[in-house]
CSV table of C-alpha atoms in Angstrom, one decimal:
chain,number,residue,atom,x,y,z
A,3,UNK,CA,7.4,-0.4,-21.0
A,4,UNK,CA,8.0,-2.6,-18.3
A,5,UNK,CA,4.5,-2.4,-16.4
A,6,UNK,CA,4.4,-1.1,-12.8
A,7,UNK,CA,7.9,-1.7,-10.8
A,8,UNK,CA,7.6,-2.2,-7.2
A,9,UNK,CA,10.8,-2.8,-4.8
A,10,UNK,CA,11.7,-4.4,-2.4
A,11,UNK,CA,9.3,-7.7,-3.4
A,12,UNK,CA,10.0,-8.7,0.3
A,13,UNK,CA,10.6,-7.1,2.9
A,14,UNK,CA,11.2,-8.7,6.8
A,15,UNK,CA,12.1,-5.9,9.8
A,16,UNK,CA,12.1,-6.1,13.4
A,17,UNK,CA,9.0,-4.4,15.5
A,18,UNK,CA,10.1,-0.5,15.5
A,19,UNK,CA,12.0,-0.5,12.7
A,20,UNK,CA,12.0,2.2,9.6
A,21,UNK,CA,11.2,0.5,6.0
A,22,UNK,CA,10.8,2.2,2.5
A,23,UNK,CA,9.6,1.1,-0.3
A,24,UNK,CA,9.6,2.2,-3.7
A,25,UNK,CA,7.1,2.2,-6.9
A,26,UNK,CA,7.9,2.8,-10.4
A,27,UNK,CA,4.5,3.2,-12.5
A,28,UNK,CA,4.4,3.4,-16.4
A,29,UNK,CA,6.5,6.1,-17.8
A,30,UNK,CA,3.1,8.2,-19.4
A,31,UNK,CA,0.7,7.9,-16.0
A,32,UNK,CA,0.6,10.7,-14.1
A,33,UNK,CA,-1.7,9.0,-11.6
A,34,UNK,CA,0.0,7.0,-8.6
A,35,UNK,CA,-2.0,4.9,-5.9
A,36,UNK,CA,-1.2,2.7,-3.0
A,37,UNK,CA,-3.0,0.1,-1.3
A,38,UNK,CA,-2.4,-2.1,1.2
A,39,UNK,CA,-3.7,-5.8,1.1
A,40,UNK,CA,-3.7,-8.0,4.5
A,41,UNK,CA,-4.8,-11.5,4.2
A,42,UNK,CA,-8.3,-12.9,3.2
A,43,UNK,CA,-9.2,-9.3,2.6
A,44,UNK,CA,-9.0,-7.3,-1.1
A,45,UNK,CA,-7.0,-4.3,-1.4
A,46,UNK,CA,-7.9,-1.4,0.7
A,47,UNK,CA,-7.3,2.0,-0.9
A,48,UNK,CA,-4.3,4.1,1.3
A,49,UNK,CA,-3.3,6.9,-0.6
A,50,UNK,CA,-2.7,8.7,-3.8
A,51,UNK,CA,-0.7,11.1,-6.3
A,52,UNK,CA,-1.3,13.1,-9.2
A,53,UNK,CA,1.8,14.0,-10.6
A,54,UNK,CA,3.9,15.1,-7.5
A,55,UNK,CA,0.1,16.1,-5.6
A,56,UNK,CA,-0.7,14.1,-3.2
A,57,UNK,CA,-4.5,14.0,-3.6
A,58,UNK,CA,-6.3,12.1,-1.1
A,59,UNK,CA,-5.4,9.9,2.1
A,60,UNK,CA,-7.1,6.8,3.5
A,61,UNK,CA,-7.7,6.8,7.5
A,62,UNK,CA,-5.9,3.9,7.2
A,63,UNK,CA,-2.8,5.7,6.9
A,64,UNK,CA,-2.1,6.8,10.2
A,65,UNK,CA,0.6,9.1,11.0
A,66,UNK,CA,3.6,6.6,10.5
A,67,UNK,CA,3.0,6.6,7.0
A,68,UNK,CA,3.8,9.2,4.9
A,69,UNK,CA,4.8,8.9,1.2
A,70,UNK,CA,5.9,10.9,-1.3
A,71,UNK,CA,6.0,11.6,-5.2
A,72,UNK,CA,9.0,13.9,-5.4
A,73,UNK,CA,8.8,14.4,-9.2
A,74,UNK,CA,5.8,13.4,-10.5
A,75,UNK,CA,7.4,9.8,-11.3
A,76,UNK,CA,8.5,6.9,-8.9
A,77,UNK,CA,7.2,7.0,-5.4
A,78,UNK,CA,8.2,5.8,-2.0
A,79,UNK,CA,5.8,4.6,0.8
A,80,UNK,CA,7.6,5.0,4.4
A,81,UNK,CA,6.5,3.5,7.4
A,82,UNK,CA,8.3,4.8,11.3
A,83,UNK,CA,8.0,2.4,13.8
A,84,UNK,CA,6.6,-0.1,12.3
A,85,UNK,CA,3.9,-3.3,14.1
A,86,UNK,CA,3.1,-6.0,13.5
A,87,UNK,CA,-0.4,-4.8,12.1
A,88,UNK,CA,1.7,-3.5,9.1
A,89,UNK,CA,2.3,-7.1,7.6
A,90,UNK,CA,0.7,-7.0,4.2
A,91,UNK,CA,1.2,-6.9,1.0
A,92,UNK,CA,1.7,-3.2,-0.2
A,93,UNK,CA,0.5,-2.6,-3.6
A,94,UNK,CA,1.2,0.0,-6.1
A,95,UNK,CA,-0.7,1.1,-8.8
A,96,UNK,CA,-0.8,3.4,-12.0
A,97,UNK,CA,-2.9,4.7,-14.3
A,98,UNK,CA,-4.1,7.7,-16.6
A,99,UNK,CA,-5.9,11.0,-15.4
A,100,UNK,CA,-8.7,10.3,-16.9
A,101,UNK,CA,-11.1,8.3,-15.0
A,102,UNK,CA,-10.9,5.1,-13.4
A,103,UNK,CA,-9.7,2.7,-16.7
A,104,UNK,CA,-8.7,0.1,-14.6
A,105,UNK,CA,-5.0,0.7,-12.6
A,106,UNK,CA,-2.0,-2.0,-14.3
A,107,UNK,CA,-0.7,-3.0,-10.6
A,108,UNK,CA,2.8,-3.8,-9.5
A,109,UNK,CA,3.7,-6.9,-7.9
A,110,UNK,CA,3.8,-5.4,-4.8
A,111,UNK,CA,6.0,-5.4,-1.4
A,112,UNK,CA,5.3,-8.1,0.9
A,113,UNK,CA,5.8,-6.6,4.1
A,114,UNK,CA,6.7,-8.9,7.4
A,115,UNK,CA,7.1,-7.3,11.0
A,116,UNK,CA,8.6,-9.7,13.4
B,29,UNK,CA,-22.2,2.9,2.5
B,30,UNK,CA,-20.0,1.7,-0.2
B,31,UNK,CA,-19.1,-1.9,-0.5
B,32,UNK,CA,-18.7,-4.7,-2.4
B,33,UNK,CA,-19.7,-8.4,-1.4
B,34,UNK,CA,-18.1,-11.3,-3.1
B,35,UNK,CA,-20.5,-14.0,-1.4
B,36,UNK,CA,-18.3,-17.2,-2.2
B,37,UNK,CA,-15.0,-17.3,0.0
B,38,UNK,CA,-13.8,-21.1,-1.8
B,39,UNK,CA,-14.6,-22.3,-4.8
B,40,UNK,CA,-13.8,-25.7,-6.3
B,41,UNK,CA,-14.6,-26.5,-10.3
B,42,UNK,CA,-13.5,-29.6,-12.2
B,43,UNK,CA,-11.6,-28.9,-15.2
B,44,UNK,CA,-13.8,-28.1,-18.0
B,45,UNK,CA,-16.5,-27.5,-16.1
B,46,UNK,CA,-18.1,-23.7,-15.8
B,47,UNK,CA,-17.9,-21.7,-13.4
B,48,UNK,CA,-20.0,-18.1,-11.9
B,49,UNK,CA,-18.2,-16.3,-9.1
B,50,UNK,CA,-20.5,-13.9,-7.6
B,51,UNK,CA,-20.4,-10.1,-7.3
B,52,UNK,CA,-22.9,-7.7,-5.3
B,53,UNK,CA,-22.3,-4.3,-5.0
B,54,UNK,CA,-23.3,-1.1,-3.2
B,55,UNK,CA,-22.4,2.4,-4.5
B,56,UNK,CA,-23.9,5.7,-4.4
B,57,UNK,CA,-23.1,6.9,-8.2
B,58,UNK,CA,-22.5,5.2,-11.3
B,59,UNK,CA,-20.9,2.4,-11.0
B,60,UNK,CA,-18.0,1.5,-12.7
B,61,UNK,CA,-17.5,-2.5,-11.9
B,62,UNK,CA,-14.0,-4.7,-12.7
B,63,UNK,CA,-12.6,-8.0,-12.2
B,64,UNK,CA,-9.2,-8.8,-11.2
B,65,UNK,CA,-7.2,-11.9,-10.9
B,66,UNK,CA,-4.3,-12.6,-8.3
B,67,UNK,CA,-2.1,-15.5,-8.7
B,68,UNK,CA,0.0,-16.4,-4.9
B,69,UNK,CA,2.3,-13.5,-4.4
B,70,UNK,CA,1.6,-11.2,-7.6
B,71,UNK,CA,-0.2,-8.6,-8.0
B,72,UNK,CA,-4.0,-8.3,-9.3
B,73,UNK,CA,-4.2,-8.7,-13.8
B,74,UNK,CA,-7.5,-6.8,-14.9
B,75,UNK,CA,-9.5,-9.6,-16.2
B,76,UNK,CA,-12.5,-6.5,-17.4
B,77,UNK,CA,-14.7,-3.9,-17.0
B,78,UNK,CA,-17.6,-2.5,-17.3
B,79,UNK,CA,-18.7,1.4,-17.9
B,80,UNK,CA,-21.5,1.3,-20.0
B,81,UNK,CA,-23.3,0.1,-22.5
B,82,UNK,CA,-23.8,-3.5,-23.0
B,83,UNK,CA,-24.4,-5.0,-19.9
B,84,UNK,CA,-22.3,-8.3,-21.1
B,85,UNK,CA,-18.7,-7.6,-21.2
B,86,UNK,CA,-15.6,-9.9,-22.5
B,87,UNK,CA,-12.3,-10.4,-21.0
B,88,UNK,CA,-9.2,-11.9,-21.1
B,89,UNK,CA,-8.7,-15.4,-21.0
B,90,UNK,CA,-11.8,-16.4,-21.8
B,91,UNK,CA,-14.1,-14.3,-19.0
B,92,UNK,CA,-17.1,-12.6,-19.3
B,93,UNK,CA,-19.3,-10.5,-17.2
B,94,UNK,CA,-22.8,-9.5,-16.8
B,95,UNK,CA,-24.0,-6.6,-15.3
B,96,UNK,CA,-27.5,-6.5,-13.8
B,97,UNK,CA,-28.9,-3.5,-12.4
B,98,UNK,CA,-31.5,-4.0,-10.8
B,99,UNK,CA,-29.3,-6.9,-9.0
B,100,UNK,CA,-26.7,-4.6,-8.4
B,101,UNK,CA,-24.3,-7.7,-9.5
B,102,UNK,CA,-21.5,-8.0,-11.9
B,103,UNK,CA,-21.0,-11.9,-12.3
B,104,UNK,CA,-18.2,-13.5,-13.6
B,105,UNK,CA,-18.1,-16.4,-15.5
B,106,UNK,CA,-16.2,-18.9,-17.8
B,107,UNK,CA,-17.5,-21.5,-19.9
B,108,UNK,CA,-14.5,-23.7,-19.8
B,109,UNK,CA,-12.3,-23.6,-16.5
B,110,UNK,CA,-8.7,-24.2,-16.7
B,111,UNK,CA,-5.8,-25.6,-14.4
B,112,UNK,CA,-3.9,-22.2,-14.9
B,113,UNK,CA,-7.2,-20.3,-13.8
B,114,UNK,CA,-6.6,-21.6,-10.0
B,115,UNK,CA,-6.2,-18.5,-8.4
B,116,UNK,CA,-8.0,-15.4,-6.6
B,117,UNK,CA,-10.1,-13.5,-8.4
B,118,UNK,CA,-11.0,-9.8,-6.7
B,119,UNK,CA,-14.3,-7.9,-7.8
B,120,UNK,CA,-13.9,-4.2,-7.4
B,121,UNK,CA,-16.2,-0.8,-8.2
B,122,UNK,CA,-15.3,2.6,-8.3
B,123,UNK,CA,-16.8,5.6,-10.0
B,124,UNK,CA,-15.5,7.9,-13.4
B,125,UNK,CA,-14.1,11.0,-11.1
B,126,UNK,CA,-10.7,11.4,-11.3
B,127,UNK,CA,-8.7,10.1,-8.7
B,128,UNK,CA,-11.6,7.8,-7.0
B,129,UNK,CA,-10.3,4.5,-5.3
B,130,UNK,CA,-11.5,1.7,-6.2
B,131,UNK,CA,-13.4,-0.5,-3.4
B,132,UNK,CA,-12.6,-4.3,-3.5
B,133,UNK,CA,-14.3,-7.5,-2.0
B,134,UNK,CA,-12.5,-9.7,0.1
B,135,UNK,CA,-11.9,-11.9,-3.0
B,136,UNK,CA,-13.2,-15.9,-4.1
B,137,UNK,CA,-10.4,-18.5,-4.5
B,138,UNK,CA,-11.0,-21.0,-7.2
B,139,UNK,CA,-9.7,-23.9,-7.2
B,140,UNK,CA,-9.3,-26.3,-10.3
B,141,UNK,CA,-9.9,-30.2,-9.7
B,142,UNK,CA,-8.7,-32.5,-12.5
């Protein structure tokens, strides 16, 4: 096991443009999160997945973002149009169902809109 | 409302010295309190936790952790500081439901003289 597998690690588009990126968390975790981290600030909590469910969603994802967990196993985070308020670091993390144990994070995606 | 205050923005220790990084807290239920560490451009390593029990808690690396009620603070500290510990380190509290984010402060750098 491998840990949690985030790609693209960077990630540099143009104002408007479409960007995807993708998470693989540890094979036996059904639970999936995202959270986006700007800097100087922590990690603010955007969104996430039990199995392919999509459980809860932060106000802070707005209508351009939508992601997905197709089969319960990777997951993608898309952003339309993107601004230059989306720079950040884009943070995926994993864990069991059972309670809050303390997510293994990826890496993350660091995002740059120009 | 729910929050979580890490007082210290930038902290510098001399190697060998100790070191406390502050954590306050704010949280309608039971808290469940963790400490992560974030080296430049990874993503965060859970350094520990606490749930219940005994309200001093050992990590990795050499951290420990006191939580104080009545404070509502989960402190961090090291005896011994390191080079390699140069890094940000992210207090964060969530609560046992399933599928609860966890709520992060906006972090402490430390860095490490010689």
């Amino acid at each position: 096991d491998t840990g949690v597998s985030q790609n693209p690690r960077h990630k540099i588009t143009k104002r408007g443009q479409n960007v995807t990126f993708r998470c693989d968390p540890i094979s036996e975790h059904n639970r999936l999160y995202w959270y986006r981290q700007t800097l100087g600030q922590g990690p603010e909590f955007l969104t996430y997945f039990q199995n392919e469910a999509q459980l809860e969603k932060s106000r802070l994802l707005s209508d351009r973002f939508s992601a997905e967990r197709p089969k319960g196993s990777f997951s993608t985070l898309e952003i339309q149009r993107t601004e230059q308020g989306d720079s950040a670091m884009y943070l995926c993390a994993s864990s069991l169902v059972e309670g809050v144990d303390g997510y293994t994070f990826g890496s993350g995606t660091r995002l740059t809109v120009v | 409302a729910q929050s979580v205050t890490q007082p210290d923005i930038h902290i510098t220790v001399s190697e060998g010295a100790s070191l406390e990084l502050r954590c306050n807290y704010s949280y309608g239920a039971t808290p469940y309190l963790f400490w992560y560490v974030q080296s430049p451009g990874q993503g965060l390593q859970l350094l520990l936790k606490y749930f219940s029990g005994d309200t001093l808690v050992q990590g990795i690396k050499g951290f420990e952790a006191e939580f104080k009620r009545s404070q509502s603070s989960f402190n961090l500290r090291k005896p011994s500081v390191h080079w390699s510990d140069a890094a940000e380190y992210f207090c964060a509290v969530g609560a046992k439901q399933a599928g609860t984010a966890l709520i992060f402060g906006k972090g402490t750098t430390l860095s490490v003289s010689s």
